[in-house]
């Protein structure tokens, strides 16, 4: 009977720790947007083209 409080405390601690251990996936999910491993959608040449295009639009340079 003297070990019963110990076992109750041990089981309670284990049950409380399980949800905390399960949170690593959510941390990875919510920090994925801050990762630098995002794919490159445009080449450097395409980025330069669109940058110059939008600069011309902003400058209202319709002859471009």
Short mmCIF file of C-alpha atoms in Angstrom, two decimals:
data_model
loop_
_atom_site.label_atom_id
_atom_site.label_comp_id
_atom_site.label_asym_id
_atom_site.label_seq_id
_atom_site.Cartn_x
_atom_site.Cartn_y
_atom_site.Cartn_z
CA UNK A 1 0.00 0.00 0.00
CA UNK A 2 2.92 2.39 0.48
CA UNK A 3 3.86 2.14 -3.20
CA UNK A 4 0.39 3.12 -4.41
CA UNK A 5 0.95 6.92 -4.17
CA UNK A 6 4.22 6.49 -6.05
CA UNK A 7 2.51 4.58 -8.88
CA UNK A 8 -0.32 7.09 -9.06
CA UNK A 9 2.21 9.92 -9.36
CA UNK A 10 4.22 8.01 -11.98
CA UNK A 11 1.17 7.25 -14.13
CA UNK A 12 -0.11 10.82 -13.79
CA UNK A 13 3.27 12.20 -14.85
CA UNK A 14 3.43 9.87 -17.85
CA UNK A 15 -0.08 10.83 -18.95
CA UNK A 16 0.69 14.55 -18.65
CA UNK A 17 3.96 14.23 -20.57
CA UNK A 18 2.42 12.42 -23.56
CA UNK A 19 0.62 15.48 -25.03
CA UNK A 20 3.75 17.58 -24.62
CA UNK A 21 5.78 15.04 -26.57
CA UNK A 22 3.22 15.04 -29.37
CA UNK A 23 3.72 18.75 -30.04
CA UNK A 24 6.94 18.40 -32.06
CA UNK A 25 4.98 17.85 -35.28
CA UNK A 26 2.99 21.04 -34.82
CA UNK A 27 6.18 23.01 -34.17
CA UNK A 28 7.63 21.72 -37.44
CA UNK A 29 4.39 22.56 -39.26
CA UNK A 30 4.15 26.14 -38.03
CA UNK A 31 7.84 26.94 -38.56
CA UNK A 32 7.98 25.49 -42.08
CA UNK A 33 7.07 28.86 -43.58
CA UNK A 34 10.21 30.36 -42.06
CA UNK A 35 12.41 27.73 -43.66
CA UNK A 36 14.83 28.66 -46.42
CA UNK A 37 14.20 25.31 -48.12
CA UNK A 38 11.37 26.71 -50.20
CA UNK A 39 11.54 25.93 -53.92
CA UNK A 40 12.53 28.59 -56.42
CA UNK A 41 9.58 29.28 -58.68
CA UNK A 42 11.29 31.62 -61.13
CA UNK A 43 14.78 31.61 -62.54
CA UNK A 44 17.01 34.63 -61.98
CA UNK A 45 16.44 35.67 -65.60
CA UNK A 46 12.65 35.51 -65.14
CA UNK A 47 12.83 37.50 -61.89
CA UNK A 48 14.86 40.21 -63.61
CA UNK A 49 12.39 40.32 -66.51
CA UNK A 50 9.37 40.71 -64.24
CA UNK A 51 11.18 43.25 -62.07
CA UNK A 52 11.89 45.41 -65.10
CA UNK A 53 8.35 44.90 -66.39
CA UNK A 54 6.79 46.09 -63.13
CA UNK A 55 9.22 49.01 -62.94
CA UNK A 56 8.06 50.05 -66.42
CA UNK A 57 4.43 49.72 -65.37
CA UNK A 58 5.03 51.82 -62.25
CA UNK A 59 6.81 54.45 -64.38
CA UNK A 60 3.97 54.29 -66.95
CA UNK A 61 6.52 53.54 -69.64
CA UNK A 62 4.14 51.98 -72.16
CA UNK A 63 6.77 51.90 -74.94
CA UNK A 64 8.79 49.23 -73.20
#
